[in-house]
Coordinates of C-alpha atoms in Angstrom, one line a residue:
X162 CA 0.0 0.0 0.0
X163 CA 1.6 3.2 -0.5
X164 CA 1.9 5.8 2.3
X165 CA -0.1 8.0 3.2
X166 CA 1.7 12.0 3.2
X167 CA 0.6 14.5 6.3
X168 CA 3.1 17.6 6.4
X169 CA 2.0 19.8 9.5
X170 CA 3.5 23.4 9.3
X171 CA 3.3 26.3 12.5
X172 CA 3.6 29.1 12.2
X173 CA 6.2 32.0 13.9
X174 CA 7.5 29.3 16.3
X175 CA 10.5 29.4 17.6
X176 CA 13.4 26.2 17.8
X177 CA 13.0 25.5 21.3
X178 CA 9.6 25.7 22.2
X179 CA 8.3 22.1 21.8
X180 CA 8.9 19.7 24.7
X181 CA 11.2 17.7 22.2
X182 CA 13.4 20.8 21.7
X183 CA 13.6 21.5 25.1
X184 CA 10.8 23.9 25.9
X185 CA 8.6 23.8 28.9
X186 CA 5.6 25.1 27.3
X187 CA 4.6 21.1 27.5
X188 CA 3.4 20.0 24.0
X189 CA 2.4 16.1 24.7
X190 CA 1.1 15.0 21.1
X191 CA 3.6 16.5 19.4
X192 CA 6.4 14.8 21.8
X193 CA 4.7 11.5 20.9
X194 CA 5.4 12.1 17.6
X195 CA 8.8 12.6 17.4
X196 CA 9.0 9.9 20.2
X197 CA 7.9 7.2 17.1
X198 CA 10.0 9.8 15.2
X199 CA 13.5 11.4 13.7
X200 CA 14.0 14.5 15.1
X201 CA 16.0 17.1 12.7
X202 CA 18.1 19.5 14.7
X203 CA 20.1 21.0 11.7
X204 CA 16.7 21.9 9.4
X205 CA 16.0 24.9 8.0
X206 CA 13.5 27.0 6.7
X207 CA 14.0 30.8 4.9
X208 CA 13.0 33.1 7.6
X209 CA 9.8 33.9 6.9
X210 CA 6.1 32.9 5.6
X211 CA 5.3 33.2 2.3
X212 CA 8.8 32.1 0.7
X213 CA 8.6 29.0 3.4
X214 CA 5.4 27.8 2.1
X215 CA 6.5 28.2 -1.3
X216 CA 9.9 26.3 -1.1
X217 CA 7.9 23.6 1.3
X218 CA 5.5 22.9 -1.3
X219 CA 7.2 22.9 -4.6
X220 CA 11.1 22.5 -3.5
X221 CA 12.2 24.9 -4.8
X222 CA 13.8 28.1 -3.4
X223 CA 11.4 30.4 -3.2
X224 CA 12.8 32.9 -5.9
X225 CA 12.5 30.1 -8.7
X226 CA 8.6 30.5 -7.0
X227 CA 7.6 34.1 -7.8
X228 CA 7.0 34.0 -3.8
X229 CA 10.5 35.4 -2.0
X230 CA 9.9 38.1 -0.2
X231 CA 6.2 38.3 1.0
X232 CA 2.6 37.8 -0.7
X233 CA 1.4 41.5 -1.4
X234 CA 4.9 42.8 -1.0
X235 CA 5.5 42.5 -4.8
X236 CA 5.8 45.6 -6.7
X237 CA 8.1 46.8 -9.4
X238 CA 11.5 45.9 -9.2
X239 CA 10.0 43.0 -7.1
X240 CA 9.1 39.2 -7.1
X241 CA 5.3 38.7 -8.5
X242 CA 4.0 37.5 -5.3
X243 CA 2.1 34.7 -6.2
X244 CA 3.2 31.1 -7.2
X245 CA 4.0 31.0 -10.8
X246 CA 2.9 28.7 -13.6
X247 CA 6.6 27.0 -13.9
X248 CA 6.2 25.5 -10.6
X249 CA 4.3 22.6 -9.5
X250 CA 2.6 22.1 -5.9
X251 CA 3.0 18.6 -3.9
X252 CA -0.6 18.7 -4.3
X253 CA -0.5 18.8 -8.2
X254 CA 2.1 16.1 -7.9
X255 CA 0.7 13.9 -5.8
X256 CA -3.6 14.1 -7.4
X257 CA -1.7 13.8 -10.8
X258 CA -0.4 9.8 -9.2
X259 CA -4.1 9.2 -7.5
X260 CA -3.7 10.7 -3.9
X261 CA -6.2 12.2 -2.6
X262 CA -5.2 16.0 -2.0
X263 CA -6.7 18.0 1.5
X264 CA -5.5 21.4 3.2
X265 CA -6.5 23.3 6.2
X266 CA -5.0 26.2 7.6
X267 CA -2.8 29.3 6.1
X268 CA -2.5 29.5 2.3
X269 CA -0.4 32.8 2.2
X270 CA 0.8 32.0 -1.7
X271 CA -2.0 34.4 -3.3
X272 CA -1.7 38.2 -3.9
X273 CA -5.6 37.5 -4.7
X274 CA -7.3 37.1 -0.9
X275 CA -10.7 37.9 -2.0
X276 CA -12.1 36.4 -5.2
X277 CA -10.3 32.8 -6.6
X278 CA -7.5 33.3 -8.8
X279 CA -5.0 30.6 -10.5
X280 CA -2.8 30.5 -7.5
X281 CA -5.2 29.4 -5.0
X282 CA -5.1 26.4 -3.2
X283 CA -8.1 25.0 -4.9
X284 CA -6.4 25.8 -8.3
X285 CA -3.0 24.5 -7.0
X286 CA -3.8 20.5 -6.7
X287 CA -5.8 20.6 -3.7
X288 CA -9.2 18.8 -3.9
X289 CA -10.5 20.1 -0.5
X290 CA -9.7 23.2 1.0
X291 CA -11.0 24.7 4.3
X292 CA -9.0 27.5 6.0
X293 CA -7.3 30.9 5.0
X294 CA -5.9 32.6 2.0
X295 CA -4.6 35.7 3.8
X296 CA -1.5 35.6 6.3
X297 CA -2.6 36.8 9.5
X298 CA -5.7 37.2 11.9
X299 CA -8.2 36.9 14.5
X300 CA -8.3 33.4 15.8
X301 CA -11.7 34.2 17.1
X302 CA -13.2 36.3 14.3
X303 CA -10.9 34.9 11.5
X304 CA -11.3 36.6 8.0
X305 CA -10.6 35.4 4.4
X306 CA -11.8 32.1 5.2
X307 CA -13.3 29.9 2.8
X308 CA -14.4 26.1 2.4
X309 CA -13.3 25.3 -1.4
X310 CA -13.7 28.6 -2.9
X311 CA -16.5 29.7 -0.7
X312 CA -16.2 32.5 2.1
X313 CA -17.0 31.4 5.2
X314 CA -18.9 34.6 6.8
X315 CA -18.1 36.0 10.2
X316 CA -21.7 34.9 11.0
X317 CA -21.6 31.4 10.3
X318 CA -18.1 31.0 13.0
X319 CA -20.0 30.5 16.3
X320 CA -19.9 31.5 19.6
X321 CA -17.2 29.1 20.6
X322 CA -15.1 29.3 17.5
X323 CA -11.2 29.3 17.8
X324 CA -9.4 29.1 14.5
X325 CA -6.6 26.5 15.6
X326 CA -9.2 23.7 17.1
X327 CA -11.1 23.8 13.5
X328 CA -7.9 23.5 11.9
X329 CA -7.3 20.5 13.9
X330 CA -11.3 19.1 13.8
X331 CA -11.1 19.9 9.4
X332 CA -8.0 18.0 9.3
X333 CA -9.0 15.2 11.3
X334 CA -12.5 15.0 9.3
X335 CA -10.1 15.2 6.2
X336 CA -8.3 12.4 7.2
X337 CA -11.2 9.9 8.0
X338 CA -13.1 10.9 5.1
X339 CA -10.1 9.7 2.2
X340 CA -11.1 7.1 0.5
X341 CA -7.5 6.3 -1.8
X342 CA -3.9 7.3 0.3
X343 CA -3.7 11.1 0.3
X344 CA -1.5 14.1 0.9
X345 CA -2.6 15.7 3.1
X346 CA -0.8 19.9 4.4
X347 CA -2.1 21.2 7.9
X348 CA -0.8 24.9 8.2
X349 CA -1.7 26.2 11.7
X350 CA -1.6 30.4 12.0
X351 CA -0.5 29.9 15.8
X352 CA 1.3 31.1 17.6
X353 CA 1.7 33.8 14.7
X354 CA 0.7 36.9 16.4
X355 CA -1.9 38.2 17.7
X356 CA -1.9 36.7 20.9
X357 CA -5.4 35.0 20.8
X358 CA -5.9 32.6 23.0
X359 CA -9.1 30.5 25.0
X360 CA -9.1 30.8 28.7
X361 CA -8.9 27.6 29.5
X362 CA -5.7 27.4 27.4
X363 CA -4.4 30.6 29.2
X364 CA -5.1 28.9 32.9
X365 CA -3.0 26.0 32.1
X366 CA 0.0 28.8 31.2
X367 CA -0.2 30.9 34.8
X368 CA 3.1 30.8 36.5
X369 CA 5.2 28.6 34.0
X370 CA 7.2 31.7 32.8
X371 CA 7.5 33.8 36.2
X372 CA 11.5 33.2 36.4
X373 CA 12.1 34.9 33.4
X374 CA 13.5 34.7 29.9
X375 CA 17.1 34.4 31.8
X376 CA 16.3 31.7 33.9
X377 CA 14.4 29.7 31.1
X378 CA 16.9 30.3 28.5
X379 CA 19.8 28.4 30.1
X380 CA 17.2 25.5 31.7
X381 CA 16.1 25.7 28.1
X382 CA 19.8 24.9 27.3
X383 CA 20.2 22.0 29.8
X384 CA 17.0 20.1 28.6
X385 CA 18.2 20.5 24.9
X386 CA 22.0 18.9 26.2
X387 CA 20.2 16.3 27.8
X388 CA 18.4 15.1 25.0
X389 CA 21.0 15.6 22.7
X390 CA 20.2 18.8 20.8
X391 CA 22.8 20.8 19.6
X392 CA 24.6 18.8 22.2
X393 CA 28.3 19.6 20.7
X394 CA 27.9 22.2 18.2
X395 CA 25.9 25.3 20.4
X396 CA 26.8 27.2 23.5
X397 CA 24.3 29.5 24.7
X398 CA 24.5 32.7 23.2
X399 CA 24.3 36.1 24.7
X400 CA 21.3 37.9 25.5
X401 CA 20.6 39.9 22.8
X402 CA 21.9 43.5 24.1
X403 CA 18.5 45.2 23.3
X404 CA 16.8 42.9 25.7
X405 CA 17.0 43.9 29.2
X406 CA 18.0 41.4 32.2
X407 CA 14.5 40.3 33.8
X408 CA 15.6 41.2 36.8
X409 CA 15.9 45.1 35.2
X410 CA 12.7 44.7 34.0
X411 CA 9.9 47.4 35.0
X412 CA 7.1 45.1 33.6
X413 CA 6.9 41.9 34.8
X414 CA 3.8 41.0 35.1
X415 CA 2.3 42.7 31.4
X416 CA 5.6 40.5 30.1
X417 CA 4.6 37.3 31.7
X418 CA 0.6 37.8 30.5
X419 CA 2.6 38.2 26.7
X420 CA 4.7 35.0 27.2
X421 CA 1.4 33.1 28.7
X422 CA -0.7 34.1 26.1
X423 CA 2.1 33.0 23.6
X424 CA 2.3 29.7 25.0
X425 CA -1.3 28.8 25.3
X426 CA -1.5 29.3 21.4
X427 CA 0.9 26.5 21.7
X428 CA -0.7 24.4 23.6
X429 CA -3.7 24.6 21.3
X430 CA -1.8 23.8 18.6
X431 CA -0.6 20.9 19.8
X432 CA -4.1 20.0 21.8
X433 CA -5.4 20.0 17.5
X434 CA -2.1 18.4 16.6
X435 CA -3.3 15.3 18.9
X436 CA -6.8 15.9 17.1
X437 CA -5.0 14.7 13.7
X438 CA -3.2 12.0 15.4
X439 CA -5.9 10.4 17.2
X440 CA -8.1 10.4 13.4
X441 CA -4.7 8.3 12.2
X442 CA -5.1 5.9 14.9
X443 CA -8.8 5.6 14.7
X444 CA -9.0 5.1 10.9
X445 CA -5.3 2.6 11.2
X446 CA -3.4 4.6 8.8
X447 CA -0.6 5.9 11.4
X448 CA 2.0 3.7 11.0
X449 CA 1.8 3.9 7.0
X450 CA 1.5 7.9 7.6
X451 CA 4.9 10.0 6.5
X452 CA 3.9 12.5 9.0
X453 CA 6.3 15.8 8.8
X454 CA 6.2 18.7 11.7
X455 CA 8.0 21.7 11.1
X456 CA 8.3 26.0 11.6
X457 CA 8.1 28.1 9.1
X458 CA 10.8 30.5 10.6
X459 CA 12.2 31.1 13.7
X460 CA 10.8 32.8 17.1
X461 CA 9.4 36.5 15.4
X462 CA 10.5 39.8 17.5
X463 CA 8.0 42.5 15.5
X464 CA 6.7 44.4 17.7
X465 CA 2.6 45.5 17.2
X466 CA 1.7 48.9 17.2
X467 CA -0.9 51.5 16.2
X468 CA 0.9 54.0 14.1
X469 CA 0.8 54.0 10.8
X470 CA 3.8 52.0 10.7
X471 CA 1.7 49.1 12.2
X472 CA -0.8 49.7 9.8
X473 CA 1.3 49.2 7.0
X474 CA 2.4 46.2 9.2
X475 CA -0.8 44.7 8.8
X476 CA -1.4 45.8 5.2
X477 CA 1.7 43.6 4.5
X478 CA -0.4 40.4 5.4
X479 CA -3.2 41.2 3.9
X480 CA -5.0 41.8 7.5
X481 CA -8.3 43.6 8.3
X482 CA -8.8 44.4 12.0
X483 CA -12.3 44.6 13.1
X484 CA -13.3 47.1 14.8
X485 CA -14.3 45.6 17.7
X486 CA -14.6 41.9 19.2
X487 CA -17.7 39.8 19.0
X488 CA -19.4 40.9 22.1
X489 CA -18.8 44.1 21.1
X490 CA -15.4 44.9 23.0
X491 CA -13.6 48.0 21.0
X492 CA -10.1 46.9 19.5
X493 CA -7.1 47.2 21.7
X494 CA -4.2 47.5 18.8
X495 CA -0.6 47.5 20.2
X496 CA 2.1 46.2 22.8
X497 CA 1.8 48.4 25.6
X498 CA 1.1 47.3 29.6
X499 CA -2.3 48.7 29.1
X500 CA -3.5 46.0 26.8
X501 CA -4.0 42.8 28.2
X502 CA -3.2 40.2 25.8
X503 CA -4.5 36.9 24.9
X504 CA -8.4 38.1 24.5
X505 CA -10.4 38.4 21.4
X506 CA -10.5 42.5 21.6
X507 CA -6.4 43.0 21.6
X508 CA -4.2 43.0 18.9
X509 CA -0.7 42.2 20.8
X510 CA 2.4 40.5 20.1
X511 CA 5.2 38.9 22.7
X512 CA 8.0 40.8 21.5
X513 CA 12.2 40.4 21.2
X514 CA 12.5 39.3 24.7
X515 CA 10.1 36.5 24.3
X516 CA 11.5 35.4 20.9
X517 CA 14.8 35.6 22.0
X518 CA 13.8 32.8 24.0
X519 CA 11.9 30.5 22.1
X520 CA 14.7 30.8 19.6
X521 CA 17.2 29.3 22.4
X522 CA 20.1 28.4 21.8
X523 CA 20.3 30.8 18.5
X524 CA 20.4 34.6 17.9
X525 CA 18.2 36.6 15.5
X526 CA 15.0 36.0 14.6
X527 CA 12.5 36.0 11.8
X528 CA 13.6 37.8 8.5
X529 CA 16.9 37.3 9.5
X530 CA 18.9 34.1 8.0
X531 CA 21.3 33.4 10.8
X532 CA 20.5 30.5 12.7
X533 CA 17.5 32.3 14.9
X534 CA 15.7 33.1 11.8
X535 CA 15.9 30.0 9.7
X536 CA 16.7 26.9 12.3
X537 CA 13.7 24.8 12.6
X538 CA 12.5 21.7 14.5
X539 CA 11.9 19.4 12.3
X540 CA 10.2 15.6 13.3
X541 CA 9.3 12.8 10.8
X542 CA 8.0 9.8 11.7
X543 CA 6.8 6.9 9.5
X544 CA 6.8 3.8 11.1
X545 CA 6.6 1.2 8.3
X546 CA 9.0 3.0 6.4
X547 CA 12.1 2.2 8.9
X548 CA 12.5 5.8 9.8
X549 CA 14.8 6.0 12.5
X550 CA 13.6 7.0 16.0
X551 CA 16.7 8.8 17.1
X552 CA 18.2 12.5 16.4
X553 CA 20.0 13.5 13.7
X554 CA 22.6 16.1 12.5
X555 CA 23.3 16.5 9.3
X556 CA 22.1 19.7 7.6
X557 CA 19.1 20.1 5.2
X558 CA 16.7 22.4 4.1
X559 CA 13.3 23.1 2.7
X560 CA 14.3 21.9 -0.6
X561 CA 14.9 18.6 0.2
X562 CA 11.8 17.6 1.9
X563 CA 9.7 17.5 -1.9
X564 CA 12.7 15.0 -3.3
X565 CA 12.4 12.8 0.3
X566 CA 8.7 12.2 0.1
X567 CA 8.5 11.9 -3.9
X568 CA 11.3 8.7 -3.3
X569 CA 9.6 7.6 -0.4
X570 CA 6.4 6.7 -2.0
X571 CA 7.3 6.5 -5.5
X572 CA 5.5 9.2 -6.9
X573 CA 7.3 10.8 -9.6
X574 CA 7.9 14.6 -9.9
X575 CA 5.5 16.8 -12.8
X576 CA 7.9 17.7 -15.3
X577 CA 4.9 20.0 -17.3
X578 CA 1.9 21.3 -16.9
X579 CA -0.6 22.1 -20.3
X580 CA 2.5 22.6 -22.7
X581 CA 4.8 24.8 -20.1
X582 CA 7.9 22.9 -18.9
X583 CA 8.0 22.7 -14.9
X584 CA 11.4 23.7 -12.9
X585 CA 12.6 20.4 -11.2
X586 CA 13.0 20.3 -7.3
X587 CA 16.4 21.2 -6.7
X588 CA 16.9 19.6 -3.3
X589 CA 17.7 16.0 -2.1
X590 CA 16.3 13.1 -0.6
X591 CA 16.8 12.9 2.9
X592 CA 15.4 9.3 3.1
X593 CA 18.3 6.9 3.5
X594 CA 19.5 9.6 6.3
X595 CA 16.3 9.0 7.7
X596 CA 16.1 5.4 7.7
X597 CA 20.0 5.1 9.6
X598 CA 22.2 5.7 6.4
X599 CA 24.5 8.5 5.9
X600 CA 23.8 11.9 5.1
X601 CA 23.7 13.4 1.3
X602 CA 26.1 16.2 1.6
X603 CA 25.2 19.6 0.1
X604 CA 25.7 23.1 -0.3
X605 CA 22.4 25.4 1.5
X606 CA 21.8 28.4 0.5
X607 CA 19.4 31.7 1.4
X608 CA 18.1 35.0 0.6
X609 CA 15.6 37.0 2.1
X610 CA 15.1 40.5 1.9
X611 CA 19.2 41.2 0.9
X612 CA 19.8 39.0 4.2
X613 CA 22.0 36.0 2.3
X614 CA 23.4 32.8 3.9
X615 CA 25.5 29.6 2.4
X616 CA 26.2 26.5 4.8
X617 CA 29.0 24.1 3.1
X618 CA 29.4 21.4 5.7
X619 CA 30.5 22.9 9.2
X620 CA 31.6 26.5 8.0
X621 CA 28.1 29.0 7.1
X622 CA 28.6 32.3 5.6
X623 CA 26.1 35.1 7.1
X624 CA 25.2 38.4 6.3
X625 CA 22.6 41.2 7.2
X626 CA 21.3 43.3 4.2
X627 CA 24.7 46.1 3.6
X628 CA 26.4 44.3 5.9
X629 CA 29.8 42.5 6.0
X630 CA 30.1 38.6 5.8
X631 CA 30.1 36.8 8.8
X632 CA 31.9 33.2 8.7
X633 CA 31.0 30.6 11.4
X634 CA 32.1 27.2 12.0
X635 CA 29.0 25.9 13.0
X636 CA 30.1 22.3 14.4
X637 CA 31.8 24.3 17.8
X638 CA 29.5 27.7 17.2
X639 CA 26.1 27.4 16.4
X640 CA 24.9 30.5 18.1
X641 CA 27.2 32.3 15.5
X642 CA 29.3 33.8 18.3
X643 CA 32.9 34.3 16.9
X644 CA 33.1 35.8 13.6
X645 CA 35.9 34.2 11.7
X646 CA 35.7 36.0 8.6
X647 CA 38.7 38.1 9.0
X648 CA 41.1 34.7 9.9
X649 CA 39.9 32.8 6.9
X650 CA 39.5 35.5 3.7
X651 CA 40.0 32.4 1.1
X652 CA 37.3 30.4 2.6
X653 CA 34.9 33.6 2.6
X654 CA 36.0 34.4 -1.1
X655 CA 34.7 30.8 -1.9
X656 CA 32.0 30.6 0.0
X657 CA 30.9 34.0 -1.6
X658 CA 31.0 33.5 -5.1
X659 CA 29.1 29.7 -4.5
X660 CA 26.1 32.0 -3.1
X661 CA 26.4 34.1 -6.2
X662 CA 26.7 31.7 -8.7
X663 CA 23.3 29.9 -6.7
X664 CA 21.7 33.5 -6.5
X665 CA 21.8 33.8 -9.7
X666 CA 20.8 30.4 -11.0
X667 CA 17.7 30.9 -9.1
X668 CA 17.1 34.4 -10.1
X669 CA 17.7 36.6 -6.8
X670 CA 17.1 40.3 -7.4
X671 CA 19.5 42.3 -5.3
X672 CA 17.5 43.7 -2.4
X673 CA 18.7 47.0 -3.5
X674 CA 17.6 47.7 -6.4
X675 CA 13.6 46.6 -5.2
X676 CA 14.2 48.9 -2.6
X677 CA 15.1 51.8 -5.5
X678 CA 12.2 50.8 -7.6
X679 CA 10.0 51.0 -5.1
X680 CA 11.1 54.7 -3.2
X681 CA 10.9 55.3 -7.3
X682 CA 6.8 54.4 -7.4
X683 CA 4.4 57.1 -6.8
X684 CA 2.8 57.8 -3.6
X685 CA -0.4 56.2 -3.1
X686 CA -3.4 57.7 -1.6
X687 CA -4.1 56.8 2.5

């Protein structure tokens, strides 16, 4: 029989915050799955939504995608925004060999949020869609959400509605409805800002975080030595300097609501993450399940506000607040101790301090393609297909997931689509690595936003948009502590002109000249 596919993608978390990765947030199901599992510890994504779902689901880089930078950030100068038509989805591949195809969650691939274009989901390989085209939102009044291509009115959501527990109860429904082996792609929002999250969920978070992000960060660090994370290759990193010591810190109390809140949209997620789970047990399809759990980038530091710079914020992902909560409740926009997070009239977010920890051991965060940005967690567990329950090293990326799950079930990649030739996945197959052989060795590479990254074995070379290169050797400094750029100029030069002849293979625009095109477009209208 061939195996079922379930790849299960969260959104803004950050590498440590799963009980598996040494967070004490307590995340049960998904411990059970990497329990029956491989765990990853040198995967990455590319920092940020949109070009993450893109590379997940075609394996490609994101570039070769028309999606690199952010849906609705395209513009001249820019990347279209949308998936293009030389690009096939998993979804596409897999209903072209007989799978059934199912999503629910966070599209995000779609400059289109309102009316159906080519590059929805829908249009994209998936025979049943529930869940959202837009990036962001209310988990309690959630907008641009449709079943198929039909909205889904704010009227029709219920009292008790909580957009992470339908993901979970669609998926599950998904799952016990197939009727031939399917693929199936679960994209949770959470714990993507803003901090939404159901009382009971919130109760269960009181107190865990009241020793602060210091204290938690190194216990953080023991848990991950103990269970062999990073066990050689990471010391803890500094603080980052803009983040005060929580002993210095005037707000205690408003910062410990932020970092509740934010875990109790975790413990949802993985409360629905059970949900799935406990549909593959029920229908006996879990040990023939490839079941893939991963981040979309790391822990995010953006801070929410009510300016106009946090309404152009929002405008970037395609977000409409509404003016008020469902009882009524005006809208509380912004991360200030007034605002009590966590209810359904804030808009809040849990900030650098916060992020700074979930990201433990790493530095940087979101956007950024050092390791804080673009290390995720990543668990697969198939247990008929001889994957190994044990942890693993070697270094992969995004790209490499499409070519693992093709091999593991057979299915061979599109190679056209109605007369126009299709860009092949450019990654590897990570499935002898994940069945005890040794690891495919390969260059990585990134760009987001002018922030551009190559790994070649143990040495990475780093660097922030107009800034130098960094060069790390990340078998004895994973937290990117000791810059040895200015010891080792041949092995920068190298490593340099690899990412340049790779950025231009796939087609990266220098950040630069976006940046001029777009100071260069006329002013629109408030």
């Amino acid at each position: 029989m061939r195996p079922n596919v379930l790849i299960i993608l969260v959104d803004d978390m950050g590498y440590s915050d799963i009980g598996c990765f040494g967070g004490e947030i307590g995340t049960p199901n998904i411990d059970r799955l990497a329990a029956h599992g491989a765990r990853l510890t040198n995967f990455y994504n590319t920092a940020r939504c949109s070009p993450s779902r893109a590379s997940l689901l075609t394996g490609l880089h994101p570039h070769q995608t028309g999606v690199a930078e952010l849906v609705n950030n395209d513009g001249p100068g820019g990347y279209p925004g949308s998936l293009n038509d030389r690009c096939a989805t998993l979804a596409e591949t897999f209903r072209a060999a007989g799978y059934h195809t199912h999503m629910t969650g966070k599209w995000h691939l779609a400059n289109e949020r309102e009316q159906p274009s080519d590059t929805w989901p829908t249009r994209r390989g998936f025979e049943r869609f529930w869940g959202t085209i837009s990036g962001a939102g209310s988990y309690f009044q959630t907008t641009t959400l449709h079943d198929g291509e039909t909205p889904v009115p704010l009227s029709a959501l219920g009292p008790d509605f909580y957009y992470t527990d339908e993901i979970g109860a669609h998926a599950a429904a998904a799952i016990r409805e197939a009727e031939r082996p399917f693929f199936g792609y679960v994209a949770f929002t959470a714990p993507h800002w803003p901090l939404h999250a159901k009382e009971a969920d919130l109760a269960e978070t009181r107190g865990a975080f009241d020793e602060g992000w210091d204290v938690l960060r190194t216990r953080r660090r023991q848990r991950q030595l103990d269970a062999g994370i990073c066990a050689e290759d990471a010391t803890l990193d500094r603080r980052d300097p803009a983040v005060p010591a929580w002993d210095d810190e005037p707000e205690q109390k408003w910062q410990l609501e932020r970092m509740e809140a934010y875990a109790a949209q975790v413990r949802a997620m993985d409360r629905a993450v059970g949900t799935i789970l406990d549909a593959l047990d029920e229908t006996g399809q879990r040990e023939n399940t490839i079941v893939v759990f991963l981040s979309d980038n790391g822990g995010c530091a953006e801070e929410l506000r009510s300016d106009p710079e946090g309404a152009e914020q929002f405008r970037r992902h395609h977000l409409i607040i509404p003016p008020s909560a469902p009882d009524g409740t005006p809208m509380k926009i912004g991360n200030t101790p007034e605002i009590r997070p966590g209810t359904a009239d804030t808009y809040t977010s849990y900030g650098r301090a916060w992020a700074n920890l979930s990201n433990t051991p790493f530095r940087m965060y979101k956007r950024w393609v050092h390791e804080g940005g673009i290390a995720t967690p990543l668990i697969v567990s198939w247990p008929a297909g001889g994957v190994s329950e044990t942890v693993l090293d070697a270094p992969n990326q995004l790209t490499d997931i499409a070519p693992t799950l093709l091999e593991a079930t057979g299915v061979p990649a599109l190679t056209e689509r109605e007369g126009i030739e299709l860009t092949p996945p450019s990654g590897r197959s990570m499935l002898g690595l994940l069945r005890g052989g040794p690891a495919d060795e390969h260059d990585l590479f990134w760009e987001h936003i002018g922030n551009a990254a190559v790994r070649s074995g143990r040495w990475k070379l780093v660097r922030e948009y107009e800034g130098p290169w960094e060069l790390y050797d990340l078998t004895t400094d994973r937290s990117e502590s000791h810059d040895l750029s200015t010891e080792k100029p041949d092995l920068v030069k190298d490593l340099s002109e690899r990412w340049q002849t790779w950025a231009d293979t796939v087609g990266v625009i220098p950040y630069g000249d976006v940046l001029a095109a777009r100071a260069a477009m006329p002013t629109q209208p408030a």
